[in-house]
mmCIF file of C-alpha atoms in Angstrom:
data_model
loop_
_atom_site.group_PDB
_atom_site.id
_atom_site.type_symbol
_atom_site.label_atom_id
_atom_site.label_comp_id
_atom_site.label_asym_id
_atom_site.label_seq_id
_atom_site.Cartn_x
_atom_site.Cartn_y
_atom_site.Cartn_z
ATOM 1 C CA UNK A 6 18.119 25.380 4.188
ATOM 2 C CA UNK A 7 19.405 23.252 1.316
ATOM 3 C CA UNK A 8 17.663 19.981 0.820
ATOM 4 C CA UNK A 9 19.264 16.908 -0.680
ATOM 5 C CA UNK A 10 21.608 17.737 -3.534
ATOM 6 C CA UNK A 11 22.793 15.252 -6.126
ATOM 7 C CA UNK A 12 25.384 15.404 -8.888
ATOM 8 C CA UNK A 13 25.602 15.055 -11.768
ATOM 9 C CA UNK A 14 22.014 15.599 -12.891
ATOM 10 C CA UNK A 15 22.485 13.741 -16.172
ATOM 11 C CA UNK A 16 25.200 11.514 -17.545
ATOM 12 C CA UNK A 17 25.745 9.107 -20.402
ATOM 13 C CA UNK A 18 28.000 6.060 -20.186
ATOM 14 C CA UNK A 19 28.677 3.024 -22.335
ATOM 15 C CA UNK A 20 28.351 -0.610 -21.364
ATOM 16 C CA UNK A 21 31.186 -1.873 -19.200
ATOM 17 C CA UNK A 22 32.117 1.530 -17.845
ATOM 18 C CA UNK A 23 31.947 2.610 -14.225
ATOM 19 C CA UNK A 24 30.011 5.525 -12.752
ATOM 20 C CA UNK A 25 30.066 7.449 -9.470
ATOM 21 C CA UNK A 26 27.094 9.474 -8.283
ATOM 22 C CA UNK A 27 27.250 11.915 -5.384
ATOM 23 C CA UNK A 28 24.818 13.053 -2.743
ATOM 24 C CA UNK A 29 24.785 15.655 0.016
ATOM 25 C CA UNK A 30 22.064 15.038 2.595
ATOM 26 C CA UNK A 31 19.710 17.595 4.018
ATOM 27 C CA UNK A 32 21.283 19.633 6.806
ATOM 28 C CA UNK A 33 20.925 17.783 10.109
ATOM 29 C CA UNK A 34 20.312 14.370 8.547
ATOM 30 C CA UNK A 35 22.731 11.529 9.248
ATOM 31 C CA UNK A 36 21.395 8.676 7.125
ATOM 32 C CA UNK A 37 21.539 8.311 3.358
ATOM 33 C CA UNK A 38 19.607 5.850 1.209
ATOM 34 C CA UNK A 39 19.873 5.229 -2.514
ATOM 35 C CA UNK A 40 17.015 4.213 -4.789
ATOM 36 C CA UNK A 41 16.858 3.265 -8.464
ATOM 37 C CA UNK A 42 13.807 4.327 -10.454
ATOM 38 C CA UNK A 43 13.485 2.703 -13.851
ATOM 39 C CA UNK A 44 11.105 4.155 -16.426
ATOM 40 C CA UNK A 45 7.485 3.563 -15.458
ATOM 41 C CA UNK A 46 8.410 2.011 -12.114
ATOM 42 C CA UNK A 47 8.502 3.159 -8.529
ATOM 43 C CA UNK A 48 11.800 3.769 -6.748
ATOM 44 C CA UNK A 49 13.559 0.564 -5.700
ATOM 45 C CA UNK A 50 15.771 0.438 -2.608
ATOM 46 C CA UNK A 51 19.483 -0.140 -3.263
ATOM 47 C CA UNK A 52 21.093 0.394 0.157
ATOM 48 C CA UNK A 53 21.269 2.628 3.198
ATOM 49 C CA UNK A 54 24.287 4.144 4.956
ATOM 50 C CA UNK A 55 24.522 5.266 8.549
ATOM 51 C CA UNK A 56 27.659 6.011 10.550
ATOM 52 C CA UNK A 57 29.706 5.348 7.404
ATOM 53 C CA UNK A 58 28.507 1.750 7.193
ATOM 54 C CA UNK A 59 26.068 -0.030 4.917
ATOM 55 C CA UNK A 60 23.159 -0.903 7.205
ATOM 56 C CA UNK A 61 20.642 -2.401 4.820
ATOM 57 C CA UNK A 62 20.783 -3.585 1.249
ATOM 58 C CA UNK A 63 18.128 -4.309 -1.318
ATOM 59 C CA UNK A 64 18.202 -6.894 -4.076
ATOM 60 C CA UNK A 65 21.036 -5.406 -6.112
ATOM 61 C CA UNK A 66 24.252 -7.123 -7.264
ATOM 62 C CA UNK A 67 27.688 -6.369 -5.863
ATOM 63 C CA UNK A 68 28.364 -4.157 -8.884
ATOM 64 C CA UNK A 69 26.491 -1.554 -6.863
ATOM 65 C CA UNK A 70 28.547 -0.207 -3.986
ATOM 66 C CA UNK A 71 28.558 2.892 -1.882
ATOM 67 C CA UNK A 72 30.297 4.964 0.678
ATOM 68 C CA UNK A 73 29.383 7.477 3.330
ATOM 69 C CA UNK A 74 31.823 10.121 4.460
ATOM 70 C CA UNK A 75 32.263 11.667 7.930
ATOM 71 C CA UNK A 76 30.247 14.719 6.803
ATOM 72 C CA UNK A 77 27.346 12.332 5.980
ATOM 73 C CA UNK A 78 27.626 12.828 2.220
ATOM 74 C CA UNK A 79 27.540 9.684 0.122
ATOM 75 C CA UNK A 80 28.579 8.153 -3.166
ATOM 76 C CA UNK A 81 26.992 5.414 -5.237
ATOM 77 C CA UNK A 82 29.315 3.464 -7.518
ATOM 78 C CA UNK A 83 28.189 1.127 -10.270
ATOM 79 C CA UNK A 84 30.767 -1.046 -12.041
ATOM 80 C CA UNK A 85 30.546 -2.917 -15.341
ATOM 81 C CA UNK A 86 27.505 -0.961 -16.471
ATOM 82 C CA UNK A 87 24.691 -2.787 -18.252
ATOM 83 C CA UNK A 88 21.998 -1.340 -20.486
ATOM 84 C CA UNK A 89 19.502 -2.190 -17.742
ATOM 85 C CA UNK A 90 21.251 0.147 -15.330
ATOM 86 C CA UNK A 91 19.768 3.081 -17.216
ATOM 87 C CA UNK A 92 17.523 4.773 -14.677
ATOM 88 C CA UNK A 93 16.993 7.719 -12.378
ATOM 89 C CA UNK A 94 19.081 7.289 -9.238
ATOM 90 C CA UNK A 95 17.576 8.972 -6.214
ATOM 91 C CA UNK A 96 19.372 9.809 -3.020
ATOM 92 C CA UNK A 97 17.317 10.287 0.132
ATOM 93 C CA UNK A 98 18.327 11.413 3.585
ATOM 94 C CA UNK A 99 16.753 10.997 6.990
ATOM 95 C CA UNK A 100 17.511 11.140 10.690
ATOM 96 C CA UNK A 101 17.766 7.989 12.786
ATOM 97 C CA UNK A 102 15.070 7.620 15.398
ATOM 98 C CA UNK A 103 11.356 8.477 15.239
ATOM 99 C CA UNK A 104 10.422 9.430 11.719
ATOM 100 C CA UNK A 105 13.404 7.582 10.281
ATOM 101 C CA UNK A 106 11.412 6.373 7.331
ATOM 102 C CA UNK A 107 10.157 9.804 6.295
ATOM 103 C CA UNK A 108 12.755 10.398 3.626
ATOM 104 C CA UNK A 109 13.771 13.628 1.936
ATOM 105 C CA UNK A 110 14.689 12.962 -1.685
ATOM 106 C CA UNK A 111 16.972 14.749 -4.063
ATOM 107 C CA UNK A 112 16.018 15.426 -7.687
ATOM 108 C CA UNK A 113 18.085 12.475 -8.860
ATOM 109 C CA UNK A 114 20.849 11.644 -11.311
ATOM 110 C CA UNK A 115 19.623 10.327 -14.634
ATOM 111 C CA UNK A 116 21.997 7.707 -16.004
ATOM 112 C CA UNK A 117 21.821 6.539 -19.604
ATOM 113 C CA UNK A 118 23.886 3.508 -20.590
ATOM 114 C CA UNK A 119 24.471 3.050 -24.322
ATOM 115 C CA UNK B 6 6.604 -10.045 -6.981
ATOM 116 C CA UNK B 7 5.173 -6.626 -6.237
ATOM 117 C CA UNK B 8 4.554 -6.121 -2.535
ATOM 118 C CA UNK B 9 2.982 -2.693 -3.021
ATOM 119 C CA UNK B 10 0.547 -2.283 -5.879
ATOM 120 C CA UNK B 11 -1.067 0.777 -7.379
ATOM 121 C CA UNK B 12 -3.370 -0.654 -9.993
ATOM 122 C CA UNK B 13 -4.425 2.613 -11.580
ATOM 123 C CA UNK B 14 -1.626 4.114 -13.683
ATOM 124 C CA UNK B 15 -3.591 7.330 -14.164
ATOM 125 C CA UNK B 16 -6.568 9.264 -12.839
ATOM 126 C CA UNK B 17 -8.313 12.407 -14.112
ATOM 127 C CA UNK B 18 -10.457 14.552 -11.822
ATOM 128 C CA UNK B 19 -12.238 17.853 -12.193
ATOM 129 C CA UNK B 20 -10.966 20.755 -10.110
ATOM 130 C CA UNK B 21 -12.870 20.992 -6.820
ATOM 131 C CA UNK B 22 -13.906 17.326 -6.801
ATOM 132 C CA UNK B 23 -12.444 14.523 -4.718
ATOM 133 C CA UNK B 24 -9.432 12.507 -5.887
ATOM 134 C CA UNK B 25 -9.119 8.973 -4.515
ATOM 135 C CA UNK B 26 -5.872 7.094 -5.075
ATOM 136 C CA UNK B 27 -5.675 3.464 -4.061
ATOM 137 C CA UNK B 28 -2.882 1.170 -2.940
ATOM 138 C CA UNK B 29 -2.750 -2.510 -1.959
ATOM 139 C CA UNK B 30 0.028 -4.382 -0.192
ATOM 140 C CA UNK B 31 0.791 -8.030 0.390
ATOM 141 C CA UNK B 32 3.471 -8.083 3.096
ATOM 142 C CA UNK B 33 1.984 -8.422 6.594
ATOM 143 C CA UNK B 34 5.229 -7.103 8.093
ATOM 144 C CA UNK B 35 4.540 -3.621 6.754
ATOM 145 C CA UNK B 36 3.437 -1.371 9.588
ATOM 146 C CA UNK B 37 4.009 2.145 8.310
ATOM 147 C CA UNK B 38 2.690 3.630 5.097
ATOM 148 C CA UNK B 39 3.512 6.823 3.271
ATOM 149 C CA UNK B 40 2.394 8.774 0.238
ATOM 150 C CA UNK B 41 4.863 10.736 -1.854
ATOM 151 C CA UNK B 42 4.146 13.187 -4.643
ATOM 152 C CA UNK B 43 6.491 13.664 -7.595
ATOM 153 C CA UNK B 44 6.564 16.474 -10.130
ATOM 154 C CA UNK B 45 8.599 16.074 -13.345
ATOM 155 C CA UNK B 46 12.331 16.759 -12.905
ATOM 156 C CA UNK B 47 11.977 16.805 -9.116
ATOM 157 C CA UNK B 48 12.483 14.190 -6.434
ATOM 158 C CA UNK B 49 9.523 12.667 -4.601
ATOM 159 C CA UNK B 50 8.250 14.815 -1.740
ATOM 160 C CA UNK B 51 6.631 13.419 1.385
ATOM 161 C CA UNK B 52 2.913 14.064 1.617
ATOM 162 C CA UNK B 53 1.328 12.127 4.461
ATOM 163 C CA UNK B 54 1.825 8.926 6.417
ATOM 164 C CA UNK B 55 -0.056 6.509 8.650
ATOM 165 C CA UNK B 56 0.953 3.946 11.218
ATOM 166 C CA UNK B 57 -0.710 0.545 11.272
ATOM 167 C CA UNK B 58 -2.159 1.307 14.712
ATOM 168 C CA UNK B 59 -4.407 3.922 13.113
ATOM 169 C CA UNK B 60 -7.035 3.713 10.405
ATOM 170 C CA UNK B 61 -7.109 7.376 9.396
ATOM 171 C CA UNK B 62 -4.768 10.327 9.288
ATOM 172 C CA UNK B 63 -5.688 13.787 8.078
ATOM 173 C CA UNK B 64 -3.593 16.783 7.061
ATOM 174 C CA UNK B 65 -5.491 19.648 5.502
ATOM 175 C CA UNK B 66 -6.942 18.571 2.175
ATOM 176 C CA UNK B 67 -5.225 15.170 2.370
ATOM 177 C CA UNK B 68 -6.553 12.138 4.234
ATOM 178 C CA UNK B 69 -5.127 8.637 4.224
ATOM 179 C CA UNK B 70 -7.264 5.652 5.177
ATOM 180 C CA UNK B 71 -5.846 2.261 6.141
ATOM 181 C CA UNK B 72 -7.779 -1.024 6.097
ATOM 182 C CA UNK B 73 -5.401 -3.568 7.603
ATOM 183 C CA UNK B 74 -7.660 -6.551 7.154
ATOM 184 C CA UNK B 75 -7.915 -5.841 3.441
ATOM 185 C CA UNK B 76 -4.284 -4.708 3.190
ATOM 186 C CA UNK B 77 -5.509 -1.602 1.441
ATOM 187 C CA UNK B 78 -4.927 2.104 1.825
ATOM 188 C CA UNK B 79 -6.235 5.116 -0.001
ATOM 189 C CA UNK B 80 -5.389 8.781 -0.299
ATOM 190 C CA UNK B 81 -8.228 11.281 -0.551
ATOM 191 C CA UNK B 82 -7.634 14.810 -1.787
ATOM 192 C CA UNK B 83 -10.505 17.233 -1.219
ATOM 193 C CA UNK B 84 -10.946 19.583 -2.970
ATOM 194 C CA UNK B 85 -8.586 18.730 -5.808
ATOM 195 C CA UNK B 86 -6.588 21.597 -7.288
ATOM 196 C CA UNK B 87 -4.651 21.860 -10.578
ATOM 197 C CA UNK B 88 -1.402 22.082 -8.583
ATOM 198 C CA UNK B 89 -2.106 18.575 -7.282
ATOM 199 C CA UNK B 90 -1.394 17.192 -10.759
ATOM 200 C CA UNK B 91 1.609 14.897 -10.237
ATOM 201 C CA UNK B 92 2.572 11.257 -9.865
ATOM 202 C CA UNK B 93 1.624 9.843 -6.467
ATOM 203 C CA UNK B 94 3.573 6.960 -4.987
ATOM 204 C CA UNK B 95 2.401 4.736 -2.182
ATOM 205 C CA UNK B 96 5.220 3.340 -0.016
ATOM 206 C CA UNK B 97 5.452 0.946 2.913
ATOM 207 C CA UNK B 98 8.027 -0.028 5.506
ATOM 208 C CA UNK B 99 8.376 -2.587 8.310
ATOM 209 C CA UNK B 100 9.602 -0.520 11.232
ATOM 210 C CA UNK B 101 8.939 -3.204 13.797
ATOM 211 C CA UNK B 102 11.189 -5.538 11.852
ATOM 212 C CA UNK B 103 13.905 -2.905 12.037
ATOM 213 C CA UNK B 104 13.626 -2.141 8.374
ATOM 214 C CA UNK B 105 13.378 1.468 7.377
ATOM 215 C CA UNK B 106 13.660 0.812 3.666
ATOM 216 C CA UNK B 107 10.649 1.900 1.702
ATOM 217 C CA UNK B 108 8.925 -0.362 -0.804
ATOM 218 C CA UNK B 109 7.169 1.722 -3.438
ATOM 219 C CA UNK B 110 4.306 1.102 -5.808
ATOM 220 C CA UNK B 111 4.582 2.047 -9.471
ATOM 221 C CA UNK B 112 2.705 5.293 -8.971
ATOM 222 C CA UNK B 113 -0.548 6.861 -10.153
ATOM 223 C CA UNK B 114 -0.471 9.936 -12.372
ATOM 224 C CA UNK B 115 -3.155 12.359 -11.210
ATOM 225 C CA UNK B 116 -4.396 15.026 -13.595
ATOM 226 C CA UNK B 117 -6.671 17.702 -12.128
ATOM 227 C CA UNK B 118 -8.588 19.424 -14.893
ATOM 228 C CA UNK B 119 -9.439 23.127 -14.367
#
């Protein structure tokens, strides 16, 4: 049973560019959340998708956007990259209902912005 | 403004002894608390959780204690094993408020010395 898979694992971009990160949730899960983990910090909530809609959003600018597809997979897009966007981006999946906040995380996509 | 605080960045414990990791929170709306463990190059993995209606939850070598009046929780690992060496994150959510997003602390790096 595959867990949460993310791609790419590492990538390097320059300021002003755009990036797309991808996530496949754990089999049977229908909800995807994205977190940003900066160096030395805990993961910080970006947003959550359920039924192909953004359900909740953390304190992140509109440069951060996402999408969920009918097969529950998800993308995170970041436009106009800043140096401060360098971080580990974690995708997590869950199932709505009891236990909805017990998340299964992927290994993350490490983004470096130069 | 950190709503979940882990004030000890690191902790070293001898194998076989007890490890105690602490976490404080400030938001009274939090009603569900979780501990995640993270190894290098892997995503966080769920360890144990506790609802605010309880003050203790036990799972094998791991026990979480919750003191609501003090807004404090702790994770006890007994006996500690070298494989427990990892970064431990405390996280909280406000399920009653309809929010399943997790707010994480900065983590505590546990080193179990053989």
